[in-house]
Short mmCIF file of C-alpha atoms in Angstrom, two decimals:
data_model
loop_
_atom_site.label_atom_id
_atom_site.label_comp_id
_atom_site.label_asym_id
_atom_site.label_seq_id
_atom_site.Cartn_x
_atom_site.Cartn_y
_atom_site.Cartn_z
CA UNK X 32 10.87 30.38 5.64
CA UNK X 33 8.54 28.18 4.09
CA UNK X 34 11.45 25.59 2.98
CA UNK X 35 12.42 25.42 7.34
CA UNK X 36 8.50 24.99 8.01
CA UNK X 37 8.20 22.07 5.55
CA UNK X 38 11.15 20.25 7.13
CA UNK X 39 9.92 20.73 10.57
CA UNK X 40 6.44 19.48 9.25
CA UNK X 41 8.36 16.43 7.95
CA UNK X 42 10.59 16.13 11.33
CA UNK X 43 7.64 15.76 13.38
CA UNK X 44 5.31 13.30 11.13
CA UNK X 45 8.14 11.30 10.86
CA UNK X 46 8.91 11.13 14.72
CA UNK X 47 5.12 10.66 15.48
CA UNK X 48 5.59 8.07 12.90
CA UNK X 49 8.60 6.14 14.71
CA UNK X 50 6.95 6.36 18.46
CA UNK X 51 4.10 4.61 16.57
CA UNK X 52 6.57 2.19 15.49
CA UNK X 53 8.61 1.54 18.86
CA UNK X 54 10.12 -1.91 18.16
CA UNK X 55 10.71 -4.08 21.29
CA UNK X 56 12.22 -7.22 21.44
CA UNK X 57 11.23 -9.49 24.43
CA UNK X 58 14.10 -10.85 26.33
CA UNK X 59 12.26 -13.37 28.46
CA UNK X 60 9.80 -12.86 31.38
CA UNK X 61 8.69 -8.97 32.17
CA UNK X 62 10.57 -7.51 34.96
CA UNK X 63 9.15 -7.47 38.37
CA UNK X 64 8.28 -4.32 39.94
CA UNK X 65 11.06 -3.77 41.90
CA UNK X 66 13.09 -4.28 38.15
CA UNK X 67 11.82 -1.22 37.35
CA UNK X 68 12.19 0.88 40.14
CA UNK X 69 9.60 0.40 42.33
CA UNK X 70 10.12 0.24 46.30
CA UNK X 71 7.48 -1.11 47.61
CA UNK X 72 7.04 -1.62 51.58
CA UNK X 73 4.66 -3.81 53.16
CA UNK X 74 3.22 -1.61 55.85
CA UNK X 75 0.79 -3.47 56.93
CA UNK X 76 3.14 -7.12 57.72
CA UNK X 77 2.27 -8.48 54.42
CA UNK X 78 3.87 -12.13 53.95
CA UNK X 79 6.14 -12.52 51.27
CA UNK X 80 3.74 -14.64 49.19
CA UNK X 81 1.19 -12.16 49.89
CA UNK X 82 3.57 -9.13 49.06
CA UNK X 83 3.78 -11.55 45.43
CA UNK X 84 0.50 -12.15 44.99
CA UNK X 85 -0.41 -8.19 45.23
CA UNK X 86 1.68 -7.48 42.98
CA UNK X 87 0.82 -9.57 39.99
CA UNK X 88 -2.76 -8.51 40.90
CA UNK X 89 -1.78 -4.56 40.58
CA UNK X 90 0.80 -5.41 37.41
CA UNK X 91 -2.01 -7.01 35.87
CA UNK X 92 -4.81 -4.24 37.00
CA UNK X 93 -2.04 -1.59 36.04
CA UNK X 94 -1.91 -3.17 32.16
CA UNK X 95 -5.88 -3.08 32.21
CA UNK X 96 -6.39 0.58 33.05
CA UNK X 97 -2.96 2.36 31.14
CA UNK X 98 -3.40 -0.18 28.20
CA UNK X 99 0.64 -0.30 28.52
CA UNK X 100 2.01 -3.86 28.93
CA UNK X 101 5.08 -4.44 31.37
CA UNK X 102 7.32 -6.14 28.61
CA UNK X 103 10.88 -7.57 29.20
CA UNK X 104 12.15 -5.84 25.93
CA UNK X 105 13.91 -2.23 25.17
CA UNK X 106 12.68 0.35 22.93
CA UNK X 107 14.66 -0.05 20.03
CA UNK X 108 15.38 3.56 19.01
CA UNK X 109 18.30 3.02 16.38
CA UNK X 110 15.05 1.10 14.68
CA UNK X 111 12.72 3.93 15.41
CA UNK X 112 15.30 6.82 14.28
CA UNK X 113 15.79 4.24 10.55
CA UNK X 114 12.22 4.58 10.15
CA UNK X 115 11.87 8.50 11.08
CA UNK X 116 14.80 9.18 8.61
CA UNK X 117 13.09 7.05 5.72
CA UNK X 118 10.08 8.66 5.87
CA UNK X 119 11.43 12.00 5.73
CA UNK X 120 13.82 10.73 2.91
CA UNK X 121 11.10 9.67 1.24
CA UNK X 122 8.83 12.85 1.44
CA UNK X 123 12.25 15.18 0.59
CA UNK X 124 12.65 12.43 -2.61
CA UNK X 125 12.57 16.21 -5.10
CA UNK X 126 14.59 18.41 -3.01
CA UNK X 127 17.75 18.32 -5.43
CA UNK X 128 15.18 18.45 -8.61
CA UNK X 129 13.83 21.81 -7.04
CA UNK X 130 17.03 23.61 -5.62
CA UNK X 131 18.40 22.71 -9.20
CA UNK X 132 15.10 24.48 -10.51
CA UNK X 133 15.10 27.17 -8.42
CA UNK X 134 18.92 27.96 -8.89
CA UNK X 135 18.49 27.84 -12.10
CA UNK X 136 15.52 30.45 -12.18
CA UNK X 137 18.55 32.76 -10.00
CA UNK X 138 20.95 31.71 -12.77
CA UNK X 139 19.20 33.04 -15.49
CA UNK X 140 18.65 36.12 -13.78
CA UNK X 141 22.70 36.60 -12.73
CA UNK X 142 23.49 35.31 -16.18
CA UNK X 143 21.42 38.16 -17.83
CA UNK X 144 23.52 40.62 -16.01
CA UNK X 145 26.38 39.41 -17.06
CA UNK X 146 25.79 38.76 -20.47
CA UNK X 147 25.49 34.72 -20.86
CA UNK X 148 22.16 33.68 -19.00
CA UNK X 149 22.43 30.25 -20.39
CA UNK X 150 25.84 29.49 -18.86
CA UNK X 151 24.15 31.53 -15.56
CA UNK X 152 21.22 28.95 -15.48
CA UNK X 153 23.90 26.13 -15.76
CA UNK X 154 25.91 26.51 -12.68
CA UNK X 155 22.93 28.08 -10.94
CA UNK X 156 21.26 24.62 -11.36
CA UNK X 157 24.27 23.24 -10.38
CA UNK X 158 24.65 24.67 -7.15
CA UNK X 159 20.90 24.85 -6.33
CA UNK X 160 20.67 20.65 -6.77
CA UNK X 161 23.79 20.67 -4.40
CA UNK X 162 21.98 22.62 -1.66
CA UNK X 163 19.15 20.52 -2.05
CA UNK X 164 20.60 17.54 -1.89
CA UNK X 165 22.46 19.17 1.37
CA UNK X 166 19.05 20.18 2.71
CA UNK X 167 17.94 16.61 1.89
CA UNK X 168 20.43 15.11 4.12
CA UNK X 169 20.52 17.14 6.85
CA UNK X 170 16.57 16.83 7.22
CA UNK X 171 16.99 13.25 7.11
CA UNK X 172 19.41 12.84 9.63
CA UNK X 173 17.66 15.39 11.73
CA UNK X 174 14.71 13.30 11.41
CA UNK X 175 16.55 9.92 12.77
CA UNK X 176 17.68 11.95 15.82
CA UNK X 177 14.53 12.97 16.45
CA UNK X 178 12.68 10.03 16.21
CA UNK X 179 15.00 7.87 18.49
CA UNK X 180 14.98 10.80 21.06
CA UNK X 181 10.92 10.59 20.66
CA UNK X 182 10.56 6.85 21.09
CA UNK X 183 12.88 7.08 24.23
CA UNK X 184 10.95 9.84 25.78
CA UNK X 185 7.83 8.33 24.82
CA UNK X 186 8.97 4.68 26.18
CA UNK X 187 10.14 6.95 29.67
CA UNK X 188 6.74 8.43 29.75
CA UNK X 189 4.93 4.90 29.32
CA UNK X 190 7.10 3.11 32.13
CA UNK X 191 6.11 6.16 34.72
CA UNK X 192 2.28 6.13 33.68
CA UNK X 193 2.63 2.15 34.45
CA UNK X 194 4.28 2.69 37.34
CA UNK X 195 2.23 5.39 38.92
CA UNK X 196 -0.82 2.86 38.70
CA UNK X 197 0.58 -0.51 39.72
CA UNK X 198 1.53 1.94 42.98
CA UNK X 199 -1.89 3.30 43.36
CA UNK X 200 -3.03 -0.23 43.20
CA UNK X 201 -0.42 -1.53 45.83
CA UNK X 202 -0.90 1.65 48.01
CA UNK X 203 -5.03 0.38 48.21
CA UNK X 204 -3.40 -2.64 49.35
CA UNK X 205 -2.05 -1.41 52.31
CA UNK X 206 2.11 -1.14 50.88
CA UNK X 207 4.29 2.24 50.92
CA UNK X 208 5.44 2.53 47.75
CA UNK X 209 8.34 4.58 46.14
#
């Protein structure tokens, strides 16, 4: 019980960790609003210089008021699941030193009983710095999964906040927007 709550503990710091650390790499000029899914109308016989001008005002008034930055560049999760798994590699750096310890502990006990706790305390130490090391892994590469599934889902959630206020901007501007 408490070994599963300390690896979920570690799971989530580390994903907090790697949507902190969402790397993007800019690939030229943002996209337009239409680039990212926006369809906007202009209801209200906008020119097309007009219908441009609106919305660089509301792309620019969006960025002001979500503090989110229309950027050209993809969240990089492979980088952000490499930097969830390191951390929790990092904080799981003992976990073969204690299942050894710990299966040890059991191997004395099963040793007793048989009549040899020495050679009980040997394979239990053994086999308990095997299932750490296998509890090791697995939280690691738990904790990569998770982080690049958190960075995407965080990087989602970002575009749609951005995109819900460039469109109440170009919606006070007299456009339908979609």
């Amino acid at each position: 019980m408490r070994r599963s709550f300390l690896i979920t503990v570690m799971v989530l710091a580390a994903a907090s960790y790697a949507m902190a650390q969402q790397a993007q790499q800019s690939q030229g000029p943002p996209p337009t609003l239409a680039q990212i899914g926006m369809y906007i109308y202009p209801a209200k016989g906008q020119s097309p210089d007009q219908q441009k001008a609106d919305e660089d005002a509301c792309t620019q008034w969006a960025e002001s008021q979500t503090g989110l930055t229309l950027d050209a560049g993809k969240v990089d999760t492979q980088a952000a699941g490499q930097a969830a798994a390191q951390q929790t590699a990092e904080a799981t750096q003992g976990a073969a030193v204690g299942g050894a310890a710990r299966g040890a502990l059991a191997g004395v006990a099963i040793g007793a009983i048989a009549g040899n706790a020495g050679e009980g305390a040997a394979i239990g130490a053994v086999a308990g710095g095997l299932a750490g090391r296998r509890a090791r892994k697995r939280a690691t590469a738990e904790a990569g999964q998770e982080g690049a599934e958190q960075a995407q889902a965080q990087a989602n959630q970002n575009l749609a906040t951005f995109k819900q206020a460039a469109g109440a901007c170009l919606s006070g501007r007299g456009y339908t927007v979609n």
